[in-house]
XYZ file of C-alpha atoms in Angstrom:
615
model
C 67.925 -10.099 5.391
C 64.283 -9.069 5.829
C 62.903 -9.889 9.261
C 59.882 -12.107 9.836
C 58.024 -9.158 11.328
C 58.869 -7.034 8.302
C 57.195 -9.323 5.814
C 54.023 -9.222 7.882
C 53.898 -5.436 7.831
C 54.940 -4.580 4.304
C 53.896 -6.206 1.047
C 56.909 -7.418 -0.973
C 56.460 -6.686 -4.681
C 56.932 -9.591 -7.122
C 58.693 -7.126 -9.434
C 62.074 -5.458 -9.113
C 62.585 -1.713 -9.377
C 63.381 -2.217 -13.079
C 59.994 -3.827 -13.644
C 61.399 -7.326 -14.138
C 59.745 -10.155 -12.155
C 61.588 -11.413 -9.119
C 61.295 -15.093 -8.211
C 57.478 -15.292 -8.017
C 57.780 -18.302 -5.703
C 59.976 -16.671 -3.066
C 58.810 -17.845 0.386
C 58.104 -14.306 1.615
C 56.058 -13.395 -1.461
C 53.950 -16.532 -1.173
C 53.427 -16.146 2.588
C 52.449 -12.491 2.232
C 49.915 -13.317 -0.497
C 48.346 -16.123 1.550
C 48.220 -13.867 4.616
C 46.682 -10.976 2.676
C 43.971 -13.213 1.193
C 43.129 -14.820 4.534
C 44.289 -18.353 3.802
C 46.940 -18.240 6.539
C 47.116 -16.194 9.746
C 50.094 -14.234 11.064
C 51.140 -16.957 13.480
C 51.255 -19.549 10.680
C 53.328 -17.244 8.457
C 55.798 -16.551 11.266
C 56.163 -20.278 11.835
C 56.794 -20.965 8.111
C 59.406 -18.201 7.781
C 61.140 -19.275 10.972
C 61.668 -22.663 9.293
C 62.668 -21.134 5.953
C 66.224 -22.554 5.937
C 65.010 -26.091 6.657
C 62.316 -25.834 4.004
C 64.753 -24.469 1.418
C 67.135 -27.383 2.039
C 64.213 -29.738 1.491
C 63.451 -27.817 -1.704
C 67.029 -28.306 -2.936
C 66.760 -32.076 -2.430
C 63.493 -32.127 -4.367
C 65.099 -30.189 -7.204
C 67.935 -32.712 -7.374
C 65.354 -35.511 -7.656
C 63.083 -33.723 -10.171
C 64.378 -35.834 -13.082
C 63.438 -33.478 -15.914
C 59.928 -32.697 -14.676
C 60.505 -28.940 -14.679
C 61.007 -26.412 -11.944
C 60.376 -27.324 -8.300
C 59.230 -24.317 -6.259
C 58.470 -23.391 -2.664
C 54.810 -24.443 -2.998
C 56.019 -28.043 -3.349
C 57.377 -27.958 0.212
C 54.629 -25.698 1.607
C 51.608 -27.831 0.669
C 52.913 -31.073 2.321
C 52.969 -29.191 5.664
C 49.190 -29.803 5.646
C 48.395 -26.440 7.237
C 44.875 -25.604 8.400
C 43.334 -22.777 6.409
C 42.675 -19.632 8.396
C 39.380 -19.029 6.561
C 38.067 -22.587 6.985
C 39.189 -24.619 9.977
C 37.855 -27.827 8.371
C 40.009 -27.414 5.235
C 43.744 -27.753 4.658
C 45.872 -25.515 2.488
C 46.164 -27.383 -0.793
C 47.812 -26.677 -4.119
C 44.596 -25.431 -5.728
C 44.050 -22.814 -3.029
C 47.669 -21.553 -3.186
C 47.756 -21.170 -6.968
C 44.286 -19.598 -7.003
C 45.482 -16.986 -4.485
C 48.712 -16.332 -6.405
C 46.837 -15.987 -9.715
C 44.594 -13.376 -8.101
C 47.657 -11.541 -6.785
C 49.400 -11.721 -10.166
C 46.207 -10.592 -11.929
C 46.321 -13.647 -14.196
C 43.192 -15.832 -14.804
C 43.100 -19.083 -12.806
C 41.853 -22.272 -14.502
C 41.107 -25.568 -12.794
C 41.409 -27.905 -15.777
C 38.594 -30.348 -16.481
C 40.182 -33.374 -18.242
C 36.866 -34.307 -19.868
C 36.802 -31.008 -21.765
C 40.330 -31.278 -23.147
C 40.909 -32.147 -26.795
C 43.530 -34.905 -27.012
C 44.909 -33.510 -30.278
C 45.208 -29.939 -28.963
C 47.052 -31.139 -25.857
C 49.432 -33.523 -27.597
C 49.948 -32.078 -31.092
C 50.695 -28.422 -30.293
C 54.044 -28.771 -28.508
C 56.355 -31.755 -27.834
C 56.010 -33.689 -24.591
C 59.575 -32.966 -23.422
C 59.058 -29.236 -23.933
C 55.712 -29.342 -22.095
C 57.185 -31.262 -19.162
C 60.388 -29.230 -18.873
C 58.598 -25.864 -18.852
C 55.359 -27.089 -17.201
C 53.051 -25.743 -19.911
C 49.896 -27.431 -21.190
C 47.914 -26.298 -24.262
C 44.256 -26.670 -23.306
C 42.156 -25.058 -26.060
C 42.239 -23.187 -29.359
C 39.564 -20.601 -30.057
C 39.538 -17.739 -32.595
C 43.220 -18.244 -33.493
C 44.155 -17.997 -29.810
C 45.843 -20.843 -27.929
C 45.169 -21.019 -24.186
C 48.163 -22.365 -22.285
C 48.003 -23.422 -18.627
C 51.087 -23.074 -16.449
C 51.959 -22.649 -12.777
C 54.425 -19.850 -13.697
C 52.954 -17.136 -15.960
C 56.237 -15.147 -15.971
C 57.998 -17.451 -18.510
C 57.521 -14.888 -21.297
C 60.260 -16.383 -23.511
C 58.574 -19.793 -23.419
C 55.209 -18.350 -24.463
C 56.906 -16.415 -27.270
C 58.451 -19.691 -28.494
C 55.016 -21.337 -28.464
C 53.554 -18.373 -30.365
C 56.222 -18.614 -33.064
C 55.848 -22.384 -33.491
C 52.044 -22.484 -33.502
C 51.494 -19.114 -35.233
C 48.693 -18.488 -32.791
C 48.167 -15.834 -30.166
C 48.950 -17.234 -26.721
C 46.703 -16.626 -23.727
C 48.173 -17.680 -20.375
C 46.180 -19.026 -17.430
C 47.467 -20.262 -14.086
C 46.767 -23.872 -13.091
C 48.083 -26.045 -10.235
C 51.429 -27.618 -11.123
C 50.344 -31.083 -9.980
C 47.367 -31.031 -12.367
C 49.537 -29.978 -15.303
C 52.200 -32.643 -14.749
C 49.545 -35.330 -14.254
C 47.690 -34.362 -17.441
C 50.936 -34.237 -19.447
C 51.732 -37.774 -18.274
C 48.217 -39.072 -18.964
C 47.454 -37.403 -22.280
C 50.892 -37.733 -23.877
C 51.205 -41.279 -22.511
C 47.831 -42.314 -23.923
C 48.493 -40.542 -27.220
C 51.910 -42.231 -27.505
C 50.376 -45.668 -26.875
C 47.599 -45.110 -29.405
C 49.986 -43.647 -32.014
C 52.428 -46.535 -31.598
C 49.604 -49.047 -31.892
C 48.277 -47.254 -34.964
C 51.711 -47.278 -36.605
C 52.049 -51.019 -36.070
C 48.767 -51.498 -37.833
C 49.429 -48.850 -40.460
C 48.600 -49.244 -44.107
C 45.458 -49.107 -46.219
C 42.616 -50.822 -44.451
C 38.857 -50.596 -44.508
C 36.746 -51.931 -41.657
C 33.031 -51.607 -42.172
C 32.243 -53.926 -39.280
C 28.996 -55.851 -39.462
C 27.086 -53.464 -41.687
C 28.796 -54.120 -44.973
C 31.163 -56.768 -46.298
C 34.506 -55.640 -47.686
C 36.765 -58.048 -49.538
C 40.467 -57.618 -48.813
C 42.800 -58.749 -51.559
C 45.763 -58.927 -49.155
C 45.486 -60.146 -45.587
C 47.125 -58.280 -42.697
C 47.774 -59.516 -39.195
C 45.792 -57.693 -36.588
C 47.547 -55.983 -33.753
C 47.838 -58.485 -30.869
C 45.949 -57.745 -27.679
C 49.153 -58.291 -25.672
C 50.973 -55.471 -27.468
C 52.506 -53.192 -24.807
C 51.025 -50.026 -26.350
C 47.517 -51.488 -26.338
C 47.976 -52.715 -22.759
C 49.019 -49.219 -21.646
C 46.105 -47.577 -23.479
C 43.515 -49.869 -21.869
C 45.087 -49.414 -18.423
C 44.879 -45.669 -18.916
C 41.179 -45.910 -19.790
C 40.436 -47.749 -16.543
C 42.461 -45.366 -14.367
C 40.916 -42.349 -16.072
C 37.393 -43.698 -15.544
C 38.079 -44.351 -11.842
C 39.455 -40.847 -11.388
C 36.436 -39.239 -13.068
C 33.913 -41.228 -10.953
C 32.504 -42.884 -14.090
C 29.917 -45.639 -13.745
C 30.275 -46.910 -17.347
C 32.858 -46.876 -20.135
C 31.527 -47.046 -23.712
C 33.795 -47.890 -26.674
C 31.770 -47.334 -29.850
C 33.047 -48.094 -33.365
C 32.085 -45.679 -36.153
C 32.921 -45.839 -39.860
C 36.300 -44.048 -39.579
C 36.886 -43.580 -35.849
C 36.098 -45.119 -32.486
C 34.533 -43.087 -29.667
C 35.308 -43.517 -25.971
C 32.580 -42.151 -23.698
C 32.232 -42.116 -19.905
C 28.931 -42.011 -18.028
C 29.308 -39.702 -15.027
C 26.327 -39.013 -12.756
C 24.068 -40.601 -15.347
C 25.241 -38.445 -18.299
C 27.581 -39.580 -21.112
C 30.691 -37.521 -21.954
C 32.836 -38.143 -25.054
C 36.454 -38.204 -23.865
C 38.469 -39.630 -26.779
C 38.172 -40.128 -30.516
C 40.465 -43.011 -31.467
C 41.756 -44.140 -34.877
C 39.537 -46.925 -36.168
C 42.441 -49.291 -36.830
C 43.251 -49.667 -33.124
C 39.631 -50.370 -32.141
C 39.783 -54.139 -32.618
C 43.074 -54.383 -30.721
C 41.641 -52.510 -27.727
C 38.476 -54.640 -27.808
C 40.619 -57.798 -27.969
C 42.634 -56.650 -24.959
C 39.436 -56.068 -22.969
C 38.108 -59.475 -24.051
C 41.360 -61.072 -22.980
C 41.145 -59.471 -19.525
C 37.505 -60.530 -19.112
C 38.074 -64.101 -20.392
C 35.811 -63.735 -23.411
C 36.238 -65.498 -26.745
C 38.430 -63.130 -28.788
C 37.676 -64.964 -32.032
C 33.898 -64.595 -31.657
C 32.795 -61.231 -33.051
C 29.290 -62.019 -34.275
C 27.549 -62.799 -30.979
C 27.066 -60.715 -27.821
C 29.279 -61.776 -24.901
C 29.387 -60.967 -21.192
C 32.371 -61.119 -18.875
C 33.977 -59.460 -15.886
C 37.310 -58.008 -14.816
C 38.530 -57.667 -11.237
C 41.018 -54.866 -10.645
C 42.267 -52.487 -7.983
C 41.183 -48.924 -7.240
C 43.003 -47.118 -4.422
C 43.647 -50.403 -2.626
C 40.026 -51.602 -2.948
C 38.932 -54.424 -5.262
C 36.631 -53.191 -8.030
C 34.737 -55.372 -10.498
C 34.102 -54.293 -14.068
C 31.223 -55.947 -15.879
C 31.973 -56.242 -19.598
C 29.379 -56.514 -22.357
C 30.195 -56.748 -26.061
C 27.649 -56.591 -28.855
C 28.065 -56.467 -32.666
C 26.873 -53.144 -34.139
C 27.060 -51.640 -37.617
C 30.793 -50.864 -37.682
C 32.277 -53.487 -35.392
C 31.960 -54.573 -31.778
C 30.693 -52.111 -29.198
C 31.953 -52.603 -25.647
C 30.273 -51.285 -22.510
C 32.033 -51.752 -19.177
C 30.087 -51.078 -15.998
C 32.255 -50.249 -12.998
C 30.908 -51.971 -9.900
C 32.361 -49.928 -7.046
C 31.822 -51.571 -3.623
C 31.686 -48.127 -1.996
C 28.586 -47.407 -4.078
C 26.964 -50.867 -4.175
C 27.245 -51.539 -0.430
C 25.904 -48.599 1.563
C 23.900 -48.043 4.708
C 20.233 -47.918 3.760
C 19.750 -44.556 5.477
C 22.358 -43.043 3.111
C 20.569 -44.072 -0.093
C 18.011 -41.237 -0.051
C 15.044 -42.676 1.873
C 12.790 -40.370 3.845
C 12.336 -41.474 7.473
C 8.763 -42.530 6.664
C 9.715 -44.709 3.684
C 12.779 -46.195 5.404
C 10.622 -47.333 8.318
C 8.184 -48.983 5.884
C 10.991 -50.671 3.925
C 12.726 -51.972 7.068
C 9.423 -53.493 8.115
C 9.424 -55.555 4.890
C 12.970 -56.891 5.196
C 12.427 -57.983 8.805
C 9.569 -60.299 7.814
C 10.446 -64.036 7.822
C 8.958 -64.836 4.422
C 7.314 -63.335 1.366
C 8.314 -61.571 -1.863
C 9.722 -58.032 -1.861
C 10.007 -56.408 -5.289
C 12.235 -53.466 -6.263
C 11.185 -51.921 -9.562
C 12.551 -49.330 -11.943
C 14.340 -49.104 -15.307
C 17.986 -49.989 -15.976
C 20.320 -47.608 -14.147
C 17.846 -46.628 -11.424
C 19.941 -48.006 -8.557
C 18.078 -51.284 -7.932
C 21.290 -53.307 -7.529
C 22.636 -50.859 -4.948
C 19.395 -51.084 -2.953
C 19.339 -54.889 -3.023
C 23.036 -55.356 -2.201
C 22.818 -52.810 0.612
C 19.744 -54.612 1.950
C 21.470 -58.002 1.828
C 24.506 -56.630 3.629
C 22.228 -55.259 6.362
C 20.507 -58.638 6.697
C 23.764 -60.582 6.620
C 24.796 -62.292 9.841
C 26.283 -65.646 10.902
C 22.756 -66.889 11.667
C 21.402 -66.140 8.182
C 22.033 -68.066 4.933
C 21.745 -65.671 1.973
C 21.713 -67.099 -1.551
C 21.535 -65.054 -4.746
C 20.900 -65.935 -8.397
C 22.219 -63.243 -10.742
C 22.795 -62.700 -14.439
C 25.634 -61.867 -14.169
C 26.951 -61.564 -10.593
C 27.436 -57.806 -10.278
C 29.678 -57.735 -7.214
C 31.109 -60.728 -5.370
C 30.632 -60.589 -1.600
C 31.914 -63.381 0.623
C 28.944 -63.170 3.013
C 26.535 -64.249 0.246
C 26.303 -67.522 -1.689
C 26.126 -66.157 -5.222
C 25.121 -68.222 -8.254
C 25.648 -67.000 -11.824
C 23.065 -67.851 -14.454
C 24.616 -70.053 -17.183
C 22.025 -71.021 -19.815
C 24.620 -73.136 -21.680
C 24.580 -75.667 -18.829
C 20.888 -75.150 -18.007
C 21.512 -72.958 -14.961
C 18.720 -70.415 -15.366
C 16.688 -68.359 -12.910
C 13.869 -70.878 -13.028
C 15.859 -74.142 -12.943
C 18.313 -73.167 -10.191
C 15.521 -72.056 -7.840
C 14.459 -75.680 -7.406
C 17.974 -76.584 -6.261
C 18.342 -73.535 -4.035
C 15.488 -74.681 -1.815
C 17.564 -77.780 -0.930
C 20.401 -75.477 0.187
C 18.494 -74.348 3.294
C 18.427 -70.598 2.516
C 16.812 -67.966 4.727
C 16.962 -65.125 2.190
C 16.955 -65.543 -1.602
C 17.757 -62.759 -4.035
C 16.727 -63.312 -7.657
C 18.254 -60.893 -10.137
C 15.039 -60.372 -12.107
C 11.588 -61.931 -12.517
C 11.688 -62.276 -16.303
C 9.192 -65.040 -17.061
C 6.349 -67.085 -15.610
C 8.512 -70.054 -14.592
C 10.911 -67.857 -12.586
C 8.013 -65.962 -10.980
C 6.231 -69.195 -10.009
C 9.384 -70.634 -8.442
C 9.905 -67.378 -6.523
C 6.325 -67.602 -5.253
C 6.872 -71.213 -4.160
C 10.043 -70.202 -2.310
C 8.141 -67.433 -0.528
C 5.269 -69.775 0.355
C 7.668 -72.304 1.886
C 9.096 -69.861 4.430
C 11.778 -67.837 2.613
C 12.243 -64.108 2.202
C 12.629 -63.500 -1.547
C 14.009 -60.240 -2.973
C 13.837 -59.543 -6.688
C 13.469 -56.829 -9.338
C 10.924 -55.991 -12.002
C 11.217 -53.515 -14.864
C 8.085 -51.421 -14.303
C 7.435 -47.690 -14.149
C 6.154 -47.519 -10.573
C 5.267 -49.691 -7.587
C 1.501 -50.243 -8.236
C 2.056 -51.350 -11.853
C 4.254 -54.239 -10.628
C 1.097 -56.065 -9.551
C -0.285 -55.819 -13.097
C 3.090 -56.953 -14.461
C 2.992 -60.125 -12.337
C -0.507 -60.837 -13.633
C 0.722 -60.258 -17.211
C 3.512 -62.796 -16.642
C 0.765 -65.326 -15.847
C 1.095 -65.599 -12.050
C -2.364 -66.464 -10.630
C -3.791 -63.613 -8.544
C -4.317 -65.854 -5.500
C -0.584 -66.735 -5.452
C 0.290 -63.028 -5.589
C -2.087 -62.424 -2.673
C -0.478 -65.242 -0.690
C 3.190 -64.329 -1.273
C 3.713 -60.613 -1.987
C 4.613 -58.432 1.018
C 5.676 -55.133 -0.552
C 6.889 -53.266 -3.620
C 9.320 -50.390 -3.941
C 9.853 -48.177 -6.980
C 12.953 -46.025 -7.354
C 14.843 -43.573 -9.575
C 18.117 -41.635 -9.360
C 18.301 -37.845 -9.441
C 21.470 -35.785 -9.673
C 22.537 -33.857 -6.569
C 23.264 -30.137 -6.715
C 27.007 -29.495 -6.434
C 27.695 -28.235 -2.902
C 30.688 -26.211 -4.102
C 28.708 -23.892 -6.383
C 25.159 -24.152 -4.984
C 23.137 -20.954 -4.880
C 19.586 -20.174 -3.798
C 16.993 -18.404 -5.913
C 13.262 -17.760 -5.803
C 10.695 -19.120 -8.212
C 6.971 -18.570 -8.146
C 4.891 -21.663 -7.392
C 2.594 -20.727 -10.305
C 5.556 -20.989 -12.694
C 6.455 -24.384 -11.242
C 2.832 -25.458 -11.662
C 2.987 -24.495 -15.349
C 6.047 -26.689 -15.749
C 4.205 -29.619 -14.140
C 5.281 -29.441 -10.484
C 2.377 -28.832 -8.123
C 3.204 -27.502 -4.676
C 0.897 -27.122 -1.705
C 2.016 -23.512 -1.183
C 1.356 -20.322 -3.142
C 3.705 -17.476 -3.962
C 7.503 -17.507 -4.264
C 9.458 -20.612 -3.250
C 13.161 -20.717 -2.327
C 15.032 -23.310 -4.439
C 18.667 -24.257 -5.090
C 20.723 -24.751 -8.224
C 24.386 -25.184 -9.112
C 26.028 -22.279 -10.928
C 28.594 -24.640 -12.445
C 32.210 -24.933 -11.347
C 35.304 -27.002 -12.044
C 34.402 -29.587 -9.415
C 31.129 -30.398 -11.200
C 32.516 -29.726 -14.731
C 30.142 -26.804 -15.175
C 27.032 -28.999 -14.876
C 25.890 -27.771 -11.450
C 25.520 -31.403 -10.310
C 27.850 -33.747 -8.463
C 26.777 -37.230 -7.384
C 23.325 -38.790 -7.298
C 20.720 -39.736 -4.730
C 17.721 -42.043 -4.963
C 14.019 -41.300 -4.648
C 11.630 -44.064 -3.641
C 7.992 -45.008 -3.364
C 7.299 -47.792 -0.871
C 4.037 -49.701 -1.226
C 3.022 -52.205 1.466
C 0.839 -54.987 0.069
C -2.087 -54.471 2.417
C -5.361 -56.361 2.769
C -7.226 -53.661 0.832
C -4.819 -53.913 -2.116
C -4.995 -57.720 -1.928
C -8.748 -57.499 -2.453
C -8.129 -55.366 -5.560
C -5.699 -57.974 -6.951
C -7.974 -60.040 -9.154
C -7.636 -61.640 -12.578
C -8.888 -58.367 -14.147
C -7.291 -55.948 -11.657
C -7.686 -52.203 -12.310
C -4.383 -50.309 -11.990
C -6.059 -46.962 -11.272
C -8.062 -48.436 -8.378
C -4.841 -49.894 -6.921
C -3.139 -46.482 -7.212
C -6.035 -44.692 -5.530
C -6.092 -47.220 -2.701
C -2.313 -46.934 -2.249
C -2.617 -43.137 -2.050
C -5.351 -43.441 0.589
C -3.070 -45.688 2.630
C -0.245 -43.149 2.606
C 1.845 -44.001 -0.477
C 4.291 -41.169 -1.140
C 4.945 -41.308 -4.876
C 8.231 -40.853 -6.713
C 7.136 -37.364 -7.810
C 6.176 -36.353 -4.260
C 9.481 -37.564 -2.810
C 11.381 -35.822 -5.614
C 9.595 -32.558 -4.751
C 10.670 -33.012 -1.114
C 14.303 -33.223 -2.268
C 13.705 -30.173 -4.483
C 12.408 -28.102 -1.544
C 15.246 -29.382 0.685
C 17.788 -28.011 -1.801
C 19.186 -31.419 -2.818
C 18.165 -31.353 -6.487
C 16.614 -29.090 -9.120
C 13.158 -28.878 -10.650
C 14.716 -29.928 -14.001
C 15.783 -33.231 -12.435
C 12.334 -33.718 -10.882
C 10.739 -33.308 -14.316
C 13.370 -35.505 -15.994
C 12.963 -38.609 -13.861
C 9.368 -38.491 -12.549
C 5.931 -37.928 -13.941
C 2.461 -37.079 -12.669
C -0.580 -39.092 -13.615
C -3.049 -37.019 -15.640
């Protein structure tokens, strides 16, 4: 038997003298590869090999419990040891790192699979599920008559020859972590099976042109019930998949012959599934059932909510249905408490703007407005602010349409026009509830704005939102709503505009130089001349090749000073207000975005996408 010292001194070949592969997952081979590539040190390898018998017994038990899920190898007992990596003391040796190192040693390409880029039909229609699971192979793409197959064991030449014969395609093998492959086989084949079973139950000639055109059916057919087990499984899969991919929204869009499922991740939509059209209504009905909407009503928009669980934390999903040309479109916004309730200093404020904003929220009364378009992070800012203000001595009451995230420290009221509970009517009742802080979802009309002003004038701190492009234009918007200028002067304390920019992926970030003159041509003016050092993401598996992962906010914080009050008249001039704000130190959205650009947090493309410069 080879000694522990021997394996550290001499590389053990994965091939026998006859050229046939040995067990590629032999403990000594794996340890030597990890040692050679710097993932483990000599002491760690000695420790692993000294426990080889114990680990192999554990491996035998795991093999007995595998239950048809393919080969169990030494990596399955090595990774749970949670070893510190020798090349990064803050990281642990995980499955990705081990298979990446082995692929390099085997001279086989490594592929970290991005589920969003997989074609459901390629994955599920090329080989049977049982075959895929038993041999741990996953078809991931077809290009130029070549099928790429991911596997943790690239030495299964007979299996790849079988796939080649069945598919009549060339087979290209890449190495992927076993855990990823098994998980994707479960998810994709499970979802496909649910959809196929649902489609079969609703099989037969049918035409559904939705709301665009009327089609007369000569023979009626019962629709697939929303409680059907296949539909239930498919919808559950959609939710779990969206959580795993960090999606903020799920879109289910009916087309003439299909139904698209898209996920919004970091502000960008990705198409993930194309479903048969005849299961669309069943999936929509299931979602309506979960969100307590009227399943029979398909002509009017409806709003509802679903509360579910994500990794032990309650998550709320806001559901909106609306009739479109080919049926009902559903958009589900995932309200993650980890995102909605954050410390203000983690949102993206500069120290200067955070100090200004904190000064507003500490005032005893007045109106504080947060402005920006839909999806600019206003709800996160307001909820995070309310959580910071929350204490046993403070009564916080909110009026929302709908309530985005329920929090037990707030008294939250949902707008219900059917019973005359609107922003404007409920504000009169709120004042009898002895609130200290009032949050109004949006100032939409004159009546709501006037009631908000009255609440601020009677000693309450009022937080609300406006849909305007920047902070100064909110003053003009209030005047347009019909609020008298003297009431604005008496109640407004500050305005904050905000946007979201995508962060550069830390895993694949690289620096490069760009001349400031070139940036100026693109519309970004810097105070310096000559080359500037910037960052960008090259694109990797962790960011799905986009170069971005996560988002951060940019702000402009405008105190409502005496000078700006004097400019607030019945015929106020927006440009004069902007010039005065700039003189008083307003840092605009564009200027704060450029600061994040120079700090290496985002790219110039994002700066240009979400901000503008006044001409």
